[in-house]
mmCIF file of C-alpha atoms in Angstrom:
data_model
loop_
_atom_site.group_PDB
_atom_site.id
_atom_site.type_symbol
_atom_site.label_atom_id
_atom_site.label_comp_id
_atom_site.label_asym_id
_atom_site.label_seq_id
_atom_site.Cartn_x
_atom_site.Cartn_y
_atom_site.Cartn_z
ATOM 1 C CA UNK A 1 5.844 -2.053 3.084
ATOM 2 C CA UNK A 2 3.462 -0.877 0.469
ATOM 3 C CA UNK A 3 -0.478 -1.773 1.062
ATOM 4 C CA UNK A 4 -2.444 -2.475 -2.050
ATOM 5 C CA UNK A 5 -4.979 0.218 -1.301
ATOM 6 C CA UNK A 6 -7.484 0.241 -4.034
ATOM 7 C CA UNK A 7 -7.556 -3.663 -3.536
ATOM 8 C CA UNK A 8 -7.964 -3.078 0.267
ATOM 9 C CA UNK A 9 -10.473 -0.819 -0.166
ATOM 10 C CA UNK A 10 -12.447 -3.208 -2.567
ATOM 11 C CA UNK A 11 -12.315 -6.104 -0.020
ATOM 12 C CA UNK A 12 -14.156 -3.573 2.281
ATOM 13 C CA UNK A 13 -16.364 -3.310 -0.199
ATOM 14 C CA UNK A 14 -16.936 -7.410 -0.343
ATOM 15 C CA UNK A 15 -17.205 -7.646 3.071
ATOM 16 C CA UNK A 16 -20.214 -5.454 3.577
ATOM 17 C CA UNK A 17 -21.959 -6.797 0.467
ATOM 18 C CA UNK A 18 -21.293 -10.370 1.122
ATOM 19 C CA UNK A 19 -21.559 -10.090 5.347
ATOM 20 C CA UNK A 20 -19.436 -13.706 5.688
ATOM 21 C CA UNK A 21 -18.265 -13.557 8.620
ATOM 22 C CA UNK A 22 -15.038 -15.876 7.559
ATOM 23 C CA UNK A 23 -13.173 -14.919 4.021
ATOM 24 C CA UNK A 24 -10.202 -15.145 1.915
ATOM 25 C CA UNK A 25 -9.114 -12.051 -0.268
ATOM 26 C CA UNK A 26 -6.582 -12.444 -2.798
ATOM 27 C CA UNK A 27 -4.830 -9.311 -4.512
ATOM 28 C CA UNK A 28 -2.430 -8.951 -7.290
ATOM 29 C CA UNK A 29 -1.163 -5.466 -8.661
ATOM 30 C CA UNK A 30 1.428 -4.727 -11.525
ATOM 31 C CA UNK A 31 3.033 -1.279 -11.678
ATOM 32 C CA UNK A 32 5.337 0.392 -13.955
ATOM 33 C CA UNK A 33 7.236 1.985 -10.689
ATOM 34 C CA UNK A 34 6.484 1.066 -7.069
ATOM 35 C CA UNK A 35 6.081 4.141 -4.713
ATOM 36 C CA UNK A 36 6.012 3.941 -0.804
ATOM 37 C CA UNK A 37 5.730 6.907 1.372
ATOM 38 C CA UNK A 38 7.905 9.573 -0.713
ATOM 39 C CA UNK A 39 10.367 7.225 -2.344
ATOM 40 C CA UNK A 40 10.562 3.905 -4.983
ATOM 41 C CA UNK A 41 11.109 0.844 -4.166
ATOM 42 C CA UNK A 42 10.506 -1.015 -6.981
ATOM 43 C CA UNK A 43 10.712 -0.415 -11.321
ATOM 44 C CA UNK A 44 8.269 -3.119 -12.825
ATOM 45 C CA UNK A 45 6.925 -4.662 -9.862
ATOM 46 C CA UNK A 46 4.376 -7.251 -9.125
ATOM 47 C CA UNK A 47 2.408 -7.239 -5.732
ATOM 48 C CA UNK A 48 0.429 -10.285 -4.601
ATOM 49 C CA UNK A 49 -1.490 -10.184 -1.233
ATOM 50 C CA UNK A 50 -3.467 -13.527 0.571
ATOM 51 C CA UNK A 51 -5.476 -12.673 3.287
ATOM 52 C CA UNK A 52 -7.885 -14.391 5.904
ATOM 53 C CA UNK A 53 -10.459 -12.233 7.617
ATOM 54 C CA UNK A 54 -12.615 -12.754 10.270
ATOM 55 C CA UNK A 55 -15.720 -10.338 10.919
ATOM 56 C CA UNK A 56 -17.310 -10.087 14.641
ATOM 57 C CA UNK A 57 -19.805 -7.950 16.318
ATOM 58 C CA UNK A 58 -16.499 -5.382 17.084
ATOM 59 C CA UNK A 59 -14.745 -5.288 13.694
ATOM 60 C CA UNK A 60 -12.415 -7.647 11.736
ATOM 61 C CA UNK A 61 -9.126 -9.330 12.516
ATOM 62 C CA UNK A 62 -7.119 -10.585 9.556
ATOM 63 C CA UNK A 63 -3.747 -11.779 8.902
ATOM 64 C CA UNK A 64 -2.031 -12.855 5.344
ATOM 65 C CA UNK A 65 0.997 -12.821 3.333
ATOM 66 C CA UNK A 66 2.591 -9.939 1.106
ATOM 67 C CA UNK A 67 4.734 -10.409 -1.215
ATOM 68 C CA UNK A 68 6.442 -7.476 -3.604
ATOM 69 C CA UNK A 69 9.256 -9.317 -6.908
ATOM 70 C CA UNK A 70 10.746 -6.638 -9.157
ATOM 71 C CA UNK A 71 10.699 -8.225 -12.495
ATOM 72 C CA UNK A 72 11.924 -6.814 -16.480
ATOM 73 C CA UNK A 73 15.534 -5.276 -16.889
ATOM 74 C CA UNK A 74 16.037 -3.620 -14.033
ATOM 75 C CA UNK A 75 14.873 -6.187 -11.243
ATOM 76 C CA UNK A 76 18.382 -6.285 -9.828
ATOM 77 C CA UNK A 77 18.548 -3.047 -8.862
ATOM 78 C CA UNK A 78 15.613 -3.619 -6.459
ATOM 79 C CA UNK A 79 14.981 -6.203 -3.491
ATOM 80 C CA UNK A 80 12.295 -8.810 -3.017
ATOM 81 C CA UNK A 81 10.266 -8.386 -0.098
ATOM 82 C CA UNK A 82 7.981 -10.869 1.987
ATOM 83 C CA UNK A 83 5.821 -9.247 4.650
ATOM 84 C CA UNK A 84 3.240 -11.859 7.053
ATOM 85 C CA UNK A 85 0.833 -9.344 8.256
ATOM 86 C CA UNK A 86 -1.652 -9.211 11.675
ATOM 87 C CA UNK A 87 -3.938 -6.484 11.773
ATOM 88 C CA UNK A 88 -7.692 -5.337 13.167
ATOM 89 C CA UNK A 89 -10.166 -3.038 11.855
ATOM 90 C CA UNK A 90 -13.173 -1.442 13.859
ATOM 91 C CA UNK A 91 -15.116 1.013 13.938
ATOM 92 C CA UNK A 92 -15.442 3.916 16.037
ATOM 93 C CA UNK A 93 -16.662 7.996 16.276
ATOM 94 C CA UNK A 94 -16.487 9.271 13.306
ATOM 95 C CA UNK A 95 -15.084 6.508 11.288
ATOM 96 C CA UNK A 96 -12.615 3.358 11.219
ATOM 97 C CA UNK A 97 -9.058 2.423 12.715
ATOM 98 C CA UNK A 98 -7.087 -0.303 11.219
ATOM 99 C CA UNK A 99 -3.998 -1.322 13.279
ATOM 100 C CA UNK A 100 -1.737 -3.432 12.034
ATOM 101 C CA UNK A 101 1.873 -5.339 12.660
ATOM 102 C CA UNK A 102 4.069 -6.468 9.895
ATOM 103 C CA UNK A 103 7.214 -8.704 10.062
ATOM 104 C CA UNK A 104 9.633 -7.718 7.044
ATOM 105 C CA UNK A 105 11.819 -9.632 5.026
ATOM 106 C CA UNK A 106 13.950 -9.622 2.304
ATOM 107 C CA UNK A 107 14.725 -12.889 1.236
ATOM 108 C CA UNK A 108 17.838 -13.402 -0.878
ATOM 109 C CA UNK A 109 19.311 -9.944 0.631
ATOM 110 C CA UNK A 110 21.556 -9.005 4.170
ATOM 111 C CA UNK A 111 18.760 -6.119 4.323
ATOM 112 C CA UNK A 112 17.878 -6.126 8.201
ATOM 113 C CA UNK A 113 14.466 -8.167 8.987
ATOM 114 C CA UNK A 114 12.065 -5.679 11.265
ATOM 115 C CA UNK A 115 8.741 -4.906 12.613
ATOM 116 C CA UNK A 116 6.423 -2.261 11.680
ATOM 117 C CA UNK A 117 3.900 -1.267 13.740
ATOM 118 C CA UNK A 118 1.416 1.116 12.117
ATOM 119 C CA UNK A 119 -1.731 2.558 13.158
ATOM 120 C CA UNK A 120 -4.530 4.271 10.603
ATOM 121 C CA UNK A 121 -7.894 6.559 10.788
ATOM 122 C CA UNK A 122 -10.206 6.528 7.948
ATOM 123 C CA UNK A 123 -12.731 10.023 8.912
ATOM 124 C CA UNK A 124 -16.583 9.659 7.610
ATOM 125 C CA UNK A 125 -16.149 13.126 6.779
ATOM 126 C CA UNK A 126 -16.615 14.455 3.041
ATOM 127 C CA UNK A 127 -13.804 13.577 0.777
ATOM 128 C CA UNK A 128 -12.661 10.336 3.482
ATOM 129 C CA UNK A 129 -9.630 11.896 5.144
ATOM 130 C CA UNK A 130 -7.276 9.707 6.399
ATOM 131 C CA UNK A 131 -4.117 9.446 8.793
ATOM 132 C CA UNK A 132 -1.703 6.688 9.192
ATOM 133 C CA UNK A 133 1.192 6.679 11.268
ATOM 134 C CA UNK A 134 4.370 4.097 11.438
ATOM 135 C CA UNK A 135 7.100 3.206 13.954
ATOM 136 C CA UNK A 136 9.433 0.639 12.766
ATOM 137 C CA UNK A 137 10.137 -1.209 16.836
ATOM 138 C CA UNK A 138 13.697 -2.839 15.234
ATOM 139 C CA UNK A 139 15.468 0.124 12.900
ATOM 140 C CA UNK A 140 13.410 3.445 14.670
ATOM 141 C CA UNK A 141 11.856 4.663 11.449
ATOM 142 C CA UNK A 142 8.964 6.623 12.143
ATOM 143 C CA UNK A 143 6.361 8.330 9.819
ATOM 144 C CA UNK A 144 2.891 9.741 9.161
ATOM 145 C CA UNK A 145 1.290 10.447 5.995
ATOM 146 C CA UNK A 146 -2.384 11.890 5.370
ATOM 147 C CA UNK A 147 -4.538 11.486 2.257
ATOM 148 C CA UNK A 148 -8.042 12.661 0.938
ATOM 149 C CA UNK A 149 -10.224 13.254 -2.134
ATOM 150 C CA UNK A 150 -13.341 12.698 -3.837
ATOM 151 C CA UNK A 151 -14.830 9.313 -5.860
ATOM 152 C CA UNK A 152 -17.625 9.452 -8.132
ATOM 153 C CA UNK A 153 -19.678 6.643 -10.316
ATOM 154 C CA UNK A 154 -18.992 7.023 -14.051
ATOM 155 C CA UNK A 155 -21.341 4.077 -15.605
ATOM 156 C CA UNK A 156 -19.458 0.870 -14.287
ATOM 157 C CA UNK A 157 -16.543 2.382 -12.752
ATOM 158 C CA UNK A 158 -16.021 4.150 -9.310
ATOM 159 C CA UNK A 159 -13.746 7.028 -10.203
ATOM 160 C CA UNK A 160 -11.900 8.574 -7.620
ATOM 161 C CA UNK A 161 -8.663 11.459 -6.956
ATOM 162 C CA UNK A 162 -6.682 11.330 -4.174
ATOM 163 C CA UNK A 163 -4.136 13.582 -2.633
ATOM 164 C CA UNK A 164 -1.839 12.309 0.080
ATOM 165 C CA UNK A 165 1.293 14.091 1.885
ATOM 166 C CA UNK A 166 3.648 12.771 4.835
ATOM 167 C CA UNK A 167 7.167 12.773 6.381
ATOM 168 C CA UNK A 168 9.528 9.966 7.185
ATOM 169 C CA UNK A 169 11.966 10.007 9.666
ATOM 170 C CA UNK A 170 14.802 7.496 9.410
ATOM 171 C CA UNK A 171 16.189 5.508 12.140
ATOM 172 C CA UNK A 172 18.897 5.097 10.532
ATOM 173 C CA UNK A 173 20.206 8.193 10.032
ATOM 174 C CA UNK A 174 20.023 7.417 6.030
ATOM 175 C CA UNK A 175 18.058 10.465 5.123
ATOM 176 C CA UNK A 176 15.115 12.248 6.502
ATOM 177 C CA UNK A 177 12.297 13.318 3.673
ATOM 178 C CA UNK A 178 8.609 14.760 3.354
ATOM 179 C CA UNK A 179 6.856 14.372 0.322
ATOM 180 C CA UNK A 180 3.745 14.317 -1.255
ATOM 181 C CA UNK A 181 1.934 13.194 -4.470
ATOM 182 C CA UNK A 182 -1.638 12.965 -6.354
ATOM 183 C CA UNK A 183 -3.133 9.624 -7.610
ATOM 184 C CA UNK A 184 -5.951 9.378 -10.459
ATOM 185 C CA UNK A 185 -7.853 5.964 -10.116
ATOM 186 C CA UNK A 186 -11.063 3.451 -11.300
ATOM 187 C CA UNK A 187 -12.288 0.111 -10.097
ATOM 188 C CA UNK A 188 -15.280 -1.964 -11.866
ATOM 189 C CA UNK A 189 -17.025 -5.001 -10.236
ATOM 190 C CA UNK A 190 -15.747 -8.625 -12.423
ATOM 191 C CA UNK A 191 -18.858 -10.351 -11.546
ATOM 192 C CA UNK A 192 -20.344 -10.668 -7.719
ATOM 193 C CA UNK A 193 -16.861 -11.383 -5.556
ATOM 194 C CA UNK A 194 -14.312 -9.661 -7.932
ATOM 195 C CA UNK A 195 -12.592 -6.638 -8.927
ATOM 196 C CA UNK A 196 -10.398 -4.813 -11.155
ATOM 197 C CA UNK A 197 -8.652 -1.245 -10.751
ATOM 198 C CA UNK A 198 -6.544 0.686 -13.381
ATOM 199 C CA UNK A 199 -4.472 4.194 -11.506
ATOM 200 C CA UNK A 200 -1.678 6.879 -12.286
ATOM 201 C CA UNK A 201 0.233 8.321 -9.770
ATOM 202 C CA UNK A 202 2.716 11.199 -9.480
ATOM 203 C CA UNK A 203 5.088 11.543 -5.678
ATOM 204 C CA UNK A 204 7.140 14.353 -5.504
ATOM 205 C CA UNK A 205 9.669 14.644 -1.898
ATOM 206 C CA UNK A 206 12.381 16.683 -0.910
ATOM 207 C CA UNK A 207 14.877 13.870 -1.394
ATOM 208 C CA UNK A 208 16.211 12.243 -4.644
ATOM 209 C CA UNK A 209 14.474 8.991 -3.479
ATOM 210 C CA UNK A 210 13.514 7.913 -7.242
ATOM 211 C CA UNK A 211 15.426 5.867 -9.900
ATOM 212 C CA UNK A 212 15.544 8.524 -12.988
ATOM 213 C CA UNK A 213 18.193 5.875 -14.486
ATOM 214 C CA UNK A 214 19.225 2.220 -14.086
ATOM 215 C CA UNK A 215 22.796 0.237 -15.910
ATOM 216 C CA UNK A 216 23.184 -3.011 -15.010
ATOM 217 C CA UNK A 217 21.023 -3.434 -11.847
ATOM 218 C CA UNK A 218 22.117 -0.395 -10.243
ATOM 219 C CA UNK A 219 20.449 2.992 -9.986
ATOM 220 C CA UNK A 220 23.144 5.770 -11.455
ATOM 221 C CA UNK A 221 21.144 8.910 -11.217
ATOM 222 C CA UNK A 222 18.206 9.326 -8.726
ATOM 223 C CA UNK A 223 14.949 12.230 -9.238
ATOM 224 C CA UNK A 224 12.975 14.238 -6.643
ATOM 225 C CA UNK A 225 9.882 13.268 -8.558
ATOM 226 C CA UNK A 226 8.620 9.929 -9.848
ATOM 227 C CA UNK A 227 5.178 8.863 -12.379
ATOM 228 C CA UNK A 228 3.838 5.363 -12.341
ATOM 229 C CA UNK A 229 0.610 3.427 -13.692
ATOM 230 C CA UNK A 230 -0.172 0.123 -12.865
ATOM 231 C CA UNK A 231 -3.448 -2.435 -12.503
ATOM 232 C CA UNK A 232 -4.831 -4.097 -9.415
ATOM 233 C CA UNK A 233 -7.205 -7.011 -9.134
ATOM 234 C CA UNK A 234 -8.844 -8.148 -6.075
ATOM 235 C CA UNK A 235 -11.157 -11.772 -5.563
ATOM 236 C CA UNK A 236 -12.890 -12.587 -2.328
ATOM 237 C CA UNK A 237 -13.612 -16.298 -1.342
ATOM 238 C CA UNK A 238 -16.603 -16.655 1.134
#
């Protein structure tokens, strides 16, 4: 399952500035290629997220709806996918966990429903360093991935780079792969409780885990390397 993470990290934003203690965020992203964690899993894809959150004195517990539809030529070649999500956030030394458990589904597919359980540290240190780890409990897919870089204001716009690198290790026996990629991003403010977020992003893994070309809703030839753009919006309700 792929997080909207620009949108995520906006809501974060929200949250602080708005201090409701009870919210609704609402995401939407477009991309020209979906990437997750070395591989893609979508061509033109559209991403929608709903989320409630509740903040305490101890951190936040939300839960919400994903939902990822592969739309244009080549949708067919690529499954729909409907995640209902239960996570909390907190705070502790030295930064933030997030843990999180997702039920995943593929409606309209035989693909195998399953639960991922996946855990993530966000460091105060310069730069934001991050680790998240995975363990799917039904197929036995396990994973980590780590990620850092800088942001910087430019007029309206927080700028920011970010490099990120991980493994996957399939339960499945369909293919083990590391990989790693660099992502160039913005996000401006649309008024006091919304967002918008424009990004490129390059992956690169030691597997051919990327559609290089796609006849009639099935991928012929596959690439070690994949580019994508795409847009991300983000509204919080009080």
């Amino acid at each position: 399952m792929l997080k909207l993470n620009l949108l995520a990290a906006s809501a974060c934003v929200f949250v602080t500035e708005s201090l409701a203690e009870t919210r609704v965020i609402g995401e939407a992203a477009i991309s020209s290629g979906l990437h997750d964690r070395g591989e893609q899993i979508g061509p033109l894809t559209l991403e929608t997220e709903l989320l409630l959150e509740t903040t305490g004195a101890h951190g936040t517990l939300y839960g919400g709806l994903y939902r990822l539809t592969p739309i244009g030529a080549d949708q067919a070649a690529f499954a729909d996918e409907t995640d209902y999500v239960i996570g909390y956030q907190f705070d502790t030394q030295g930064g933030s966990m997030d843990l999180t458990a997702s039920w995943l589904t593929y409606p309209g597919t035989e693909d195998q429903e399953s639960l991922e359980l996946a855990a993530s540290f966000t460091s105060d240190l310069p730069y934001s360093p991050a680790l998240t780890v995975f363990h799917d409990a039904t197929l036995g897919d396990f994973g980590a991935e780590v990620c850092a870089g800088p942001s910087w204001k430019s007029g309206a716009w927080d700028a920011y780079v970010l490099a990120r690198a991980g493994f996957v290790d399939a339960g499945d026996e369909s293919g083990d792969r590391s990989h790693a990629g660099l992502e160039l991003g913005a996000a401006r403010p649309l008024g006091q409780q919304a967002e918008i977020g424009l990004y490129a992003r390059y992956d690169i893994s030691d597997a051919d885990s990327f559609a290089r070309e796609i006849n009639q809703g099935v991928v012929t030839e596959f690439a070690s390397s994949g580019l994508a753009v795409g847009a991300v919006i983000g509204v919080v309700i009080p």
